[in-house]
Tab-separated table of C-alpha atoms and ligand atoms in Angstrom:
chain	number	residue	atom	x	y	z
H	807	MET	CA	16.915	-23.091	-25.963
H	808	LYS	CA	13.840	-23.453	-23.914
H	809	LYS	CA	14.059	-21.169	-20.804
H	810	HIS	CA	12.752	-22.293	-17.739
H	811	ASN	CA	11.385	-19.088	-15.725
H	812	PHE	CA	11.902	-19.468	-11.923
H	813	ASN	CA	11.720	-15.526	-11.483
H	814	ALA	CA	10.589	-14.383	-8.120
H	815	GLY	CA	8.356	-11.438	-9.356
H	816	PRO	CA	7.823	-10.196	-11.706
H	817	SER	CA	7.407	-13.909	-12.914
H	818	ILE	CA	5.948	-16.531	-15.306
H	819	LEU	CA	2.520	-16.122	-16.517
H	820	PRO	CA	0.142	-18.544	-18.601
H	821	ARG	CA	1.600	-18.150	-22.366
H	822	VAL	CA	-2.345	-17.762	-23.483
H	823	ALA	CA	-2.344	-14.832	-20.890
H	824	ILE	CA	0.395	-13.122	-22.816
H	825	GLU	CA	-0.654	-14.035	-26.191
H	826	ASN	CA	-4.380	-12.355	-25.456
H	827	ALA	CA	-2.672	-9.376	-23.969
H	828	ALA	CA	-0.489	-9.024	-27.065
H	829	LYS	CA	-3.555	-9.151	-29.135
H	830	ALA	CA	-5.388	-6.814	-27.101
H	831	ILE	CA	-2.631	-4.030	-27.188
H	832	LEU	CA	-2.725	-4.169	-31.075
H	833	ASP	CA	-6.584	-4.196	-31.227
H	834	PHE	CA	-8.964	-4.681	-28.303
H	835	GLU	CA	-11.745	-6.923	-29.121
H	836	GLY	CA	-11.956	-5.792	-32.823
H	837	ILE	CA	-12.836	-2.138	-31.850
H	838	GLY	CA	-9.983	-0.944	-33.851
H	839	LEU	CA	-8.544	0.673	-30.769
H	840	SER	CA	-5.651	-0.589	-28.576
H	841	LEU	CA	-6.379	-1.676	-25.012
H	842	LEU	CA	-3.741	0.989	-24.009
H	843	GLU	CA	-5.666	3.828	-25.813
H	844	ILE	CA	-9.265	3.517	-24.238
H	845	SER	CA	-10.896	5.153	-21.302
H	846	HIS	CA	-11.293	3.095	-18.305
H	847	ARG	CA	-14.903	4.481	-18.232
H	848	THR	CA	-15.910	2.654	-21.251
H	849	LYS	CA	-18.391	-0.254	-21.385
H	850	ASP	CA	-15.500	-2.360	-22.997
H	851	PHE	CA	-13.044	-1.926	-20.167
H	852	GLU	CA	-15.803	-2.051	-17.434
H	853	ALA	CA	-16.666	-5.540	-18.695
H	854	VAL	CA	-12.859	-6.388	-18.306
H	855	ASN	CA	-12.721	-5.096	-14.873
H	856	ASP	CA	-16.107	-7.008	-14.141
H	857	GLU	CA	-15.009	-10.122	-15.296
H	858	ALA	CA	-11.569	-10.010	-13.351
H	859	GLU	CA	-13.597	-9.423	-10.341
H	860	ALA	CA	-16.396	-12.077	-11.022
H	861	LEU	CA	-13.460	-14.930	-11.740
H	862	PHE	CA	-11.477	-13.676	-8.337
H	863	ARG	CA	-14.812	-14.133	-6.519
H	864	GLU	CA	-15.575	-17.557	-8.130
H	865	LEU	CA	-12.081	-19.241	-8.006
H	866	LEU	CA	-11.488	-18.280	-4.406
H	867	HIS	CA	-15.135	-18.408	-3.128
H	868	ILE	CA	-15.073	-14.881	-1.847
H	869	PRO	CA	-18.259	-14.331	0.332
H	870	ASP	CA	-20.816	-11.484	-1.220
H	871	ASN	CA	-19.930	-9.234	2.111
H	872	TYR	CA	-16.325	-8.893	0.793
H	873	LYS	CA	-15.471	-6.323	-1.797
H	874	VAL	CA	-12.753	-6.982	-4.374
H	875	LEU	CA	-10.550	-3.974	-5.381
H	876	PHE	CA	-7.819	-3.582	-8.079
H	877	LEU	CA	-5.684	-0.647	-7.085
H	878	GLY	CA	-2.216	0.739	-7.963
H	879	GLY	CA	0.949	1.309	-5.935
H	880	GLY	CA	1.809	-2.341	-4.984
H	881	ALA	CA	1.647	-4.444	-1.946
H	882	SER	CA	4.061	-2.022	-0.281
H	883	THR	CA	1.494	0.829	-0.604
H	884	GLN	CA	-0.955	-1.579	1.627
H	885	PHE	CA	1.617	-1.529	4.271
H	886	PHE	CA	0.683	1.983	5.305
H	887	GLU	CA	-2.920	1.829	3.719
H	888	VAL	CA	-3.939	-0.981	6.077
H	889	PRO	CA	-2.997	0.758	9.457
H	890	TYR	CA	-4.440	4.142	7.927
H	891	ASN	CA	-7.770	2.331	7.603
H	892	PHE	CA	-7.907	-0.126	10.440
H	893	LEU	CA	-5.208	1.027	13.354
H	894	GLU	CA	-7.078	3.067	16.147
H	895	LYS	CA	-4.941	2.089	18.954
H	896	LYS	CA	-3.106	-1.086	18.654
H	897	ALA	CA	-2.214	-3.895	16.176
H	898	GLY	CA	-0.284	-6.945	16.309
H	899	TYR	CA	1.949	-8.271	13.632
H	900	VAL	CA	3.981	-11.563	13.051
H	901	ASN	CA	7.399	-11.018	11.989
H	902	THR	CA	8.428	-13.723	9.428
H	903	GLY	CA	10.807	-11.645	7.230
H	904	VAL	CA	11.536	-8.716	5.015
H	905	TRP	CA	8.109	-7.946	3.721
H	906	ALA	CA	6.667	-8.476	7.397
H	907	LYS	CA	9.263	-6.015	8.614
H	908	LYS	CA	8.366	-3.419	6.195
H	909	ALA	CA	4.708	-3.345	7.025
H	910	ILE	CA	5.785	-3.347	10.761
H	911	LYS	CA	7.663	-0.382	10.037
H	912	GLU	CA	4.937	1.558	8.278
H	913	ALA	CA	2.252	0.307	10.863
H	914	LYS	CA	4.204	2.081	13.782
H	915	LEU	CA	3.644	5.768	12.268
H	916	PHE	CA	-0.137	5.010	13.037
H	917	GLY	CA	-0.355	3.533	16.330
H	918	GLU	CA	1.196	0.912	18.741
H	919	VAL	CA	2.512	-2.183	17.444
H	920	GLU	CA	3.092	-5.345	19.074
H	921	VAL	CA	5.186	-7.807	17.303
H	922	LEU	CA	3.534	-11.178	18.568
H	923	ALA	CA	6.005	-13.461	17.332
H	924	SER	CA	9.120	-13.607	15.112
H	925	SER	CA	11.274	-16.067	13.438
H	926	GLU	CA	14.123	-13.666	13.072
H	927	ASP	CA	16.340	-15.680	15.551
H	928	LYS	CA	16.684	-18.326	12.835
H	929	ASN	CA	16.958	-16.033	9.906
H	930	PHE	CA	13.204	-16.604	9.294
H	931	THR	CA	13.408	-20.138	8.205
H	932	TYR	CA	10.119	-21.293	10.007
H	933	ILE	CA	6.697	-19.667	10.708
H	934	PRO	CA	6.187	-18.847	14.352
H	935	LYS	CA	3.239	-20.843	16.118
H	936	GLY	CA	1.711	-21.022	19.514
H	937	TYR	CA	1.929	-17.600	20.496
H	938	ALA	CA	-1.050	-15.555	22.131
H	939	ILE	CA	-3.031	-13.158	20.226
H	940	PRO	CA	-4.350	-10.568	22.782
H	941	SER	CA	-7.839	-9.760	22.093
H	942	ASP	CA	-7.673	-5.956	22.416
H	943	LEU	CA	-5.973	-5.736	19.029
H	944	ASP	CA	-7.646	-3.599	16.339
H	945	TYR	CA	-6.173	-6.506	13.919
H	946	LEU	CA	-3.386	-9.090	13.598
H	947	HIS	CA	-1.196	-9.003	10.278
H	948	ILE	CA	0.554	-12.055	8.808
H	949	THR	CA	2.386	-12.658	5.696
H	950	SER	CA	0.930	-15.712	4.184
H	951	ASN	CA	4.081	-16.804	2.260
H	952	ASN	CA	7.483	-15.423	2.588
H	953	THR	CA	8.801	-14.887	-0.867
H	954	ILE	CA	12.493	-14.246	0.118
H	955	TYR	CA	12.913	-17.062	2.795
H	956	GLY	CA	10.605	-19.682	1.389
H	957	THR	CA	8.210	-20.262	4.394
H	958	GLU	CA	4.400	-20.542	3.843
H	959	TYR	CA	1.309	-20.849	6.250
H	960	HIS	CA	-0.348	-23.816	4.956
H	961	THR	CA	-3.557	-23.221	6.760
H	962	ASP	CA	-5.665	-20.287	7.526
H	963	ILE	CA	-5.212	-19.503	11.186
H	964	ASP	CA	-7.846	-18.846	13.770
H	965	SER	CA	-7.789	-15.239	15.164
H	966	PRO	CA	-9.966	-13.775	17.872
H	967	VAL	CA	-9.334	-10.171	16.184
H	968	PRO	CA	-9.713	-8.972	12.408
H	969	LEU	CA	-7.074	-10.932	10.645
H	970	ILE	CA	-5.065	-9.131	7.519
H	971	ALA	CA	-2.828	-11.120	5.419
H	972	ASP	CA	-0.460	-10.088	2.837
H	973	MET	CA	-0.893	-12.917	0.019
H	974	SER	CA	1.415	-11.380	-2.611
H	975	SER	CA	3.221	-14.709	-3.231
H	976	ASP	CA	0.587	-17.297	-2.671
H	977	ILE	CA	-2.533	-15.965	-3.755
H	978	LEU	CA	-4.983	-18.575	-5.462
H	979	SER	CA	-2.274	-21.360	-5.276
H	980	ARG	CA	-4.291	-23.175	-2.652
H	981	PRO	CA	-7.945	-22.794	-1.420
H	982	VAL	CA	-8.310	-20.194	1.368
H	983	ASP	CA	-11.215	-19.634	3.963
H	984	VAL	CA	-11.879	-15.821	3.003
H	985	SER	CA	-14.179	-15.613	5.770
H	986	LYS	CA	-11.470	-15.956	8.387
H	987	TYR	CA	-9.951	-12.892	7.355
H	988	ALA	CA	-10.767	-9.032	7.492
H	989	MET	CA	-8.828	-8.251	4.440
H	990	ILE	CA	-6.392	-9.853	1.951
H	991	TYR	CA	-4.032	-8.102	-0.312
H	992	GLY	CA	-1.136	-8.363	-2.552
H	993	GLY	CA	0.768	-7.430	-5.551
H	994	ALA	CA	-0.207	-9.311	-8.626
H	995	GLN	CA	2.828	-9.911	-9.992
H	996	LYS	CA	4.102	-13.222	-8.275
H	997	ASN	CA	1.144	-15.170	-9.065
H	998	ILE	CA	-1.756	-13.665	-11.007
H	999	GLY	CA	-0.741	-10.929	-13.241
H	1000	PRO	CA	1.919	-8.342	-14.475
H	1001	ALA	CA	3.321	-5.599	-11.990
H	1002	GLY	CA	1.259	-2.677	-11.421
H	1003	VAL	CA	-1.789	-3.861	-10.120
H	1004	THR	CA	-2.642	-4.563	-6.341
H	1005	PHE	CA	-5.530	-6.663	-5.166
H	1006	VAL	CA	-7.424	-5.855	-1.886
H	1007	ILE	CA	-10.423	-8.429	-0.658
H	1008	VAL	CA	-11.974	-6.514	2.289
H	1009	ARG	CA	-14.885	-7.344	4.450
H	1010	GLU	CA	-17.085	-4.056	4.280
H	1011	ASP	CA	-18.140	-3.895	7.823
H	1012	ALA	CA	-14.548	-4.096	8.967
H	1013	LEU	CA	-13.886	-0.442	7.544
H	1014	GLY	CA	-15.046	2.770	9.094
H	1015	LYS	CA	-13.558	1.981	12.590
H	1016	VAL	CA	-10.780	4.607	12.948
H	1017	SER	CA	-11.363	8.139	14.062
H	1018	ARG	CA	-8.400	9.827	11.893
H	1019	PRO	CA	-9.271	11.721	8.487
H	1020	LEU	CA	-8.254	9.618	5.685
H	1021	PRO	CA	-6.960	10.913	2.428
H	1022	SER	CA	-9.507	10.095	-0.383
H	1023	MET	CA	-6.979	7.633	-2.143
H	1024	VAL	CA	-6.425	5.661	1.114
H	1025	ASP	CA	-10.105	5.387	2.051
H	1026	TYR	CA	-10.990	1.926	0.723
H	1027	ARG	CA	-14.457	3.135	0.974
H	1028	ASN	CA	-13.991	5.412	-1.904
H	1029	HIS	CA	-12.494	2.674	-4.330
H	1030	ILE	CA	-15.415	0.346	-3.151
H	1031	ALA	CA	-18.075	3.097	-4.037
H	1032	SER	CA	-16.588	3.636	-7.453
H	1033	LYS	CA	-15.789	-0.054	-8.109
H	1034	SER	CA	-12.181	0.382	-8.368
H	1035	MET	CA	-12.571	3.523	-10.671
H	1036	PHE	CA	-12.175	6.172	-8.076
H	1037	ASN	CA	-9.140	7.231	-10.254
H	1038	THR	CA	-7.582	5.817	-13.388
H	1039	PRO	CA	-7.015	2.024	-12.490
H	1040	PRO	CA	-3.936	0.096	-14.032
H	1041	VAL	CA	-5.942	-0.766	-16.900
H	1042	PHE	CA	-3.516	-3.049	-18.876
H	1043	ALA	CA	-2.389	-5.124	-15.688
H	1044	ILE	CA	-6.187	-5.749	-14.858
H	1045	TYR	CA	-6.552	-7.078	-18.482
H	1046	VAL	CA	-3.630	-9.445	-17.907
H	1047	VAL	CA	-5.089	-10.652	-14.398
H	1048	LYS	CA	-8.434	-11.519	-16.047
H	1049	GLU	CA	-6.839	-13.404	-18.732
H	1050	THR	CA	-4.822	-15.285	-16.157
H	1051	LEU	CA	-7.766	-16.004	-14.090
H	1052	LYS	CA	-9.605	-17.351	-17.144
H	1053	TRP	CA	-6.867	-19.771	-17.682
H	1054	LEU	CA	-6.794	-20.764	-14.053
H	1055	LYS	CA	-10.418	-21.493	-14.243
H	1056	SER	CA	-9.849	-23.538	-17.569
H	1057	ILE	CA	-7.697	-25.955	-15.998
H	1058	GLY	CA	-9.925	-26.579	-13.127
H	1059	GLY	CA	-9.382	-23.910	-10.878
H	1060	VAL	CA	-7.880	-23.847	-7.099
H	1061	PRO	CA	-8.194	-27.313	-6.181
H	1062	GLU	CA	-6.473	-28.409	-9.339
H	1063	ILE	CA	-3.676	-25.792	-9.219
H	1064	GLN	CA	-3.074	-26.813	-5.644
H	1065	LYS	CA	-2.620	-30.383	-6.635
H	1066	ARG	CA	-0.036	-29.326	-9.389
H	1067	ASN	CA	1.644	-26.946	-6.939
H	1068	LYS	CA	1.967	-29.855	-4.541
H	1069	ALA	CA	3.211	-32.067	-7.136
H	1070	LYS	CA	6.143	-29.514	-8.232
H	1071	ALA	CA	6.991	-28.520	-4.797
H	1072	ASP	CA	7.264	-32.329	-3.642
H	1073	LEU	CA	9.499	-33.096	-6.825
H	1074	LEU	CA	11.846	-30.327	-6.156
H	1075	TYR	CA	11.988	-30.881	-2.256
H	1076	ALA	CA	12.475	-34.468	-2.829
H	1077	GLU	CA	15.537	-33.712	-5.020
H	1078	ILE	CA	16.962	-31.188	-2.619
H	1079	ASP	CA	16.653	-33.660	0.291
H	1080	ARG	CA	18.244	-36.907	-1.787
H	1081	ASN	CA	21.020	-34.838	-3.543
H	1082	PRO	CA	24.093	-34.797	-1.256
H	1083	LEU	CA	25.129	-31.456	-2.871
H	1084	PHE	CA	22.304	-29.378	-1.905
H	1085	VAL	CA	20.461	-28.748	1.286
H	1086	GLY	CA	17.022	-26.794	1.866
H	1087	THR	CA	16.996	-23.734	3.928
H	1088	ALA	CA	13.358	-23.795	5.564
H	1089	VAL	CA	12.063	-26.082	8.043
H	1090	LYS	CA	10.416	-28.999	6.456
H	1091	GLU	CA	6.765	-28.293	7.960
H	1092	ASP	CA	6.907	-24.737	6.684
H	1093	ARG	CA	8.256	-25.071	3.180
H	1094	SER	CA	6.685	-22.828	0.602
H	1095	LEU	CA	5.006	-24.461	-2.159
H	1096	MET	CA	5.842	-21.092	-4.134
H	1097	ASN	CA	9.465	-20.283	-3.360
H	1098	VAL	CA	11.883	-23.276	-2.973
H	1099	CYS	CA	14.896	-21.923	-1.129
H	1100	PHE	CA	18.409	-24.139	-0.809
H	1101	VAL	CA	21.973	-23.764	-0.815
H	1102	MET	CA	24.868	-25.799	-1.531
H	1103	SER	CA	25.583	-28.353	1.305
H	1104	GLU	CA	28.757	-27.562	3.416
H	1105	PRO	CA	31.358	-29.649	1.635
H	1106	TYR	CA	30.443	-28.146	-1.565
H	1107	ALA	CA	29.944	-24.673	-0.395
H	1108	ASP	CA	32.326	-23.503	-3.176
H	1109	LEU	CA	30.328	-24.707	-5.725
H	1110	ALA	CA	27.569	-22.467	-5.858
H	1111	PRO	CA	28.628	-20.057	-8.750
H	1112	GLU	CA	29.429	-22.886	-10.734
H	1113	PHE	CA	26.153	-24.754	-10.243
H	1114	LEU	CA	24.702	-21.042	-11.224
H	1115	GLU	CA	26.416	-21.102	-14.350
H	1116	PHE	CA	25.850	-24.784	-15.005
H	1117	ALA	CA	21.935	-24.390	-14.656
H	1118	LYS	CA	21.891	-21.113	-16.829
H	1119	GLY	CA	23.504	-23.075	-19.447
H	1120	LYS	CA	20.718	-25.536	-19.296
H	1121	GLY	CA	17.935	-22.712	-19.719
H	1122	MET	CA	17.325	-21.994	-15.912
H	1123	VAL	CA	16.437	-18.554	-15.298
H	1124	GLY	CA	16.153	-16.658	-12.066
H	1125	ILE	CA	17.331	-19.200	-9.583
H	1126	LYS	CA	20.000	-16.994	-7.726
H	1127	GLY	CA	18.627	-16.922	-4.011
H	1128	HIS	CA	17.915	-13.542	-2.452
H	1129	ARG	CA	21.088	-11.955	-1.009
H	1130	LEU	CA	19.677	-12.368	2.439
H	1131	VAL	CA	19.488	-16.142	2.291
H	1132	GLY	CA	22.226	-16.980	-0.510
H	1133	GLY	CA	22.089	-19.721	-2.639
H	1134	PHE	CA	19.261	-20.743	-4.839
H	1135	ARG	CA	15.502	-19.842	-5.095
H	1136	ALA	CA	13.297	-21.539	-7.657
H	1137	SER	CA	10.111	-19.780	-7.692
H	1138	ILE	CA	7.496	-22.326	-8.846
H	1139	TYR	CA	4.280	-20.125	-9.128
H	1140	ASN	CA	1.050	-21.326	-10.587
H	1141	ALA	CA	2.011	-20.873	-14.241
H	1142	LEU	CA	5.262	-22.872	-14.014
H	1143	PRO	CA	4.894	-26.137	-15.668
H	1144	ILE	CA	6.099	-29.317	-13.931
H	1145	GLU	CA	8.419	-30.077	-16.969
H	1146	SER	CA	10.228	-26.835	-15.700
H	1147	VAL	CA	10.851	-28.439	-12.483
H	1148	GLN	CA	11.661	-31.754	-13.814
H	1149	ALA	CA	14.505	-29.806	-15.917
H	1150	LEU	CA	15.916	-28.394	-12.776
H	1151	VAL	CA	16.108	-31.525	-10.821
H	1152	ASP	CA	17.599	-33.038	-14.061
H	1153	CYS	CA	19.941	-30.447	-14.080
H	1154	MET	CA	20.857	-30.991	-10.106
H	1155	ARG	CA	21.275	-34.624	-10.632
H	1156	GLU	CA	23.602	-33.975	-13.679
H	1157	PHE	CA	25.635	-31.456	-11.534
H	1158	GLU	CA	25.884	-34.252	-8.705
H	1159	LYS	CA	27.162	-36.671	-11.137
H	1160	ILE	CA	30.133	-34.434	-12.201
H	1161	HIS	CA	30.887	-33.253	-8.469
H	1162	ALA	CA	29.980	-35.618	-6.053
H	1163	LYS	CA	32.804	-36.757	-3.995
P	1717	PLP	C1	7.051	-8.949	-3.417
P	1717	PLP	C2	6.340	-8.700	-2.318
P	1717	PLP	C3	5.878	-7.419	-1.793
P	1717	PLP	C4	6.273	-5.931	-2.345
P	1717	PLP	O1	5.320	-6.015	-3.377
P	1717	PLP	P1	5.282	-4.523	-4.431
P	1717	PLP	O2	4.053	-4.730	-5.193
P	1717	PLP	O3	6.646	-4.580	-5.274
P	1717	PLP	O4	5.092	-3.489	-3.306
P	1717	PLP	C5	5.239	-7.529	-0.381
P	1717	PLP	N1	5.007	-8.569	0.208
P	1717	PLP	C6	5.431	-9.952	-0.453
P	1717	PLP	C7	4.835	-11.222	0.354
P	1717	PLP	C8	5.927	-10.065	-1.633
P	1717	PLP	O5	6.333	-11.233	-1.860
């Protein structure tokens, strides 16, 4: 049976990227060696790294004064690397869920942290707006897409202080005005690659403003100077990112994927809103185009385990909601085809026919 991969992360990748990665593991570019057994300092691999960076720059229109890095450690390492490099006295954070909270916790080790706004009062079902941003902050940190709660900023906000965003789960899903940010980072494994590589896009002149000594591996400037080769980078993961970005370019880049992502999200949210058995958890204006969270409506609450089984029987994978929200979460990242969303919608309709009172 065909599987429909709604996993939240690691998650679906374009088939062609996986096929090319499989080939590269067996014989990398016909050199008679596996991608897994060559030095990262060879011309062959440097070309991979350079192409991944070039594609990232092209697809996201990254200005020349920004550097692109591929690092290890996951987005969670950036939670402390960001304050290490940027927090001298005081930083502002917006608390929009679990990942934001973890970032806040780490930042507190380095200086004063002001939580400017939070949506915790309503279990993170919305994106706070209209709060003041003090001009004396070293930076403001936001989480652009809240993977667990299914909320997302749909525009790039204006900030009078350097803006830093965790875009782990919506990078390259929509156009972003990179010039509005001092730094953008994220784990690759939600939307642009496998687990193991973290992307960092940083404006070079925003660095070097803190007085504390930085461990070499933490200092972004070292990674910039050595073009992401300060130590051994996650070679295989970078290769798959390159292949994924090549695929994205081949289908028409970010404007095209945004169109497709909107169509997928519209289809699924329309069904959630129409079907009396289900109800969405996030407020409509902040609904994520990447992670669609919904639960059984009150009269049908008991049917949740049955729906999960039913959906599983139809090939749906990964739709169980995070334990903090419950219900269901369909992650509909870039590489997920609309046919899979249609299959989930059909499944919800069929379940309604069986159970609607
Ligand atoms: C998954 C996720 C993380 C954690 O990423 P790791 O690479 O596992 O450290 C952080 N932020 C967001 C928004 C995420 O979705």
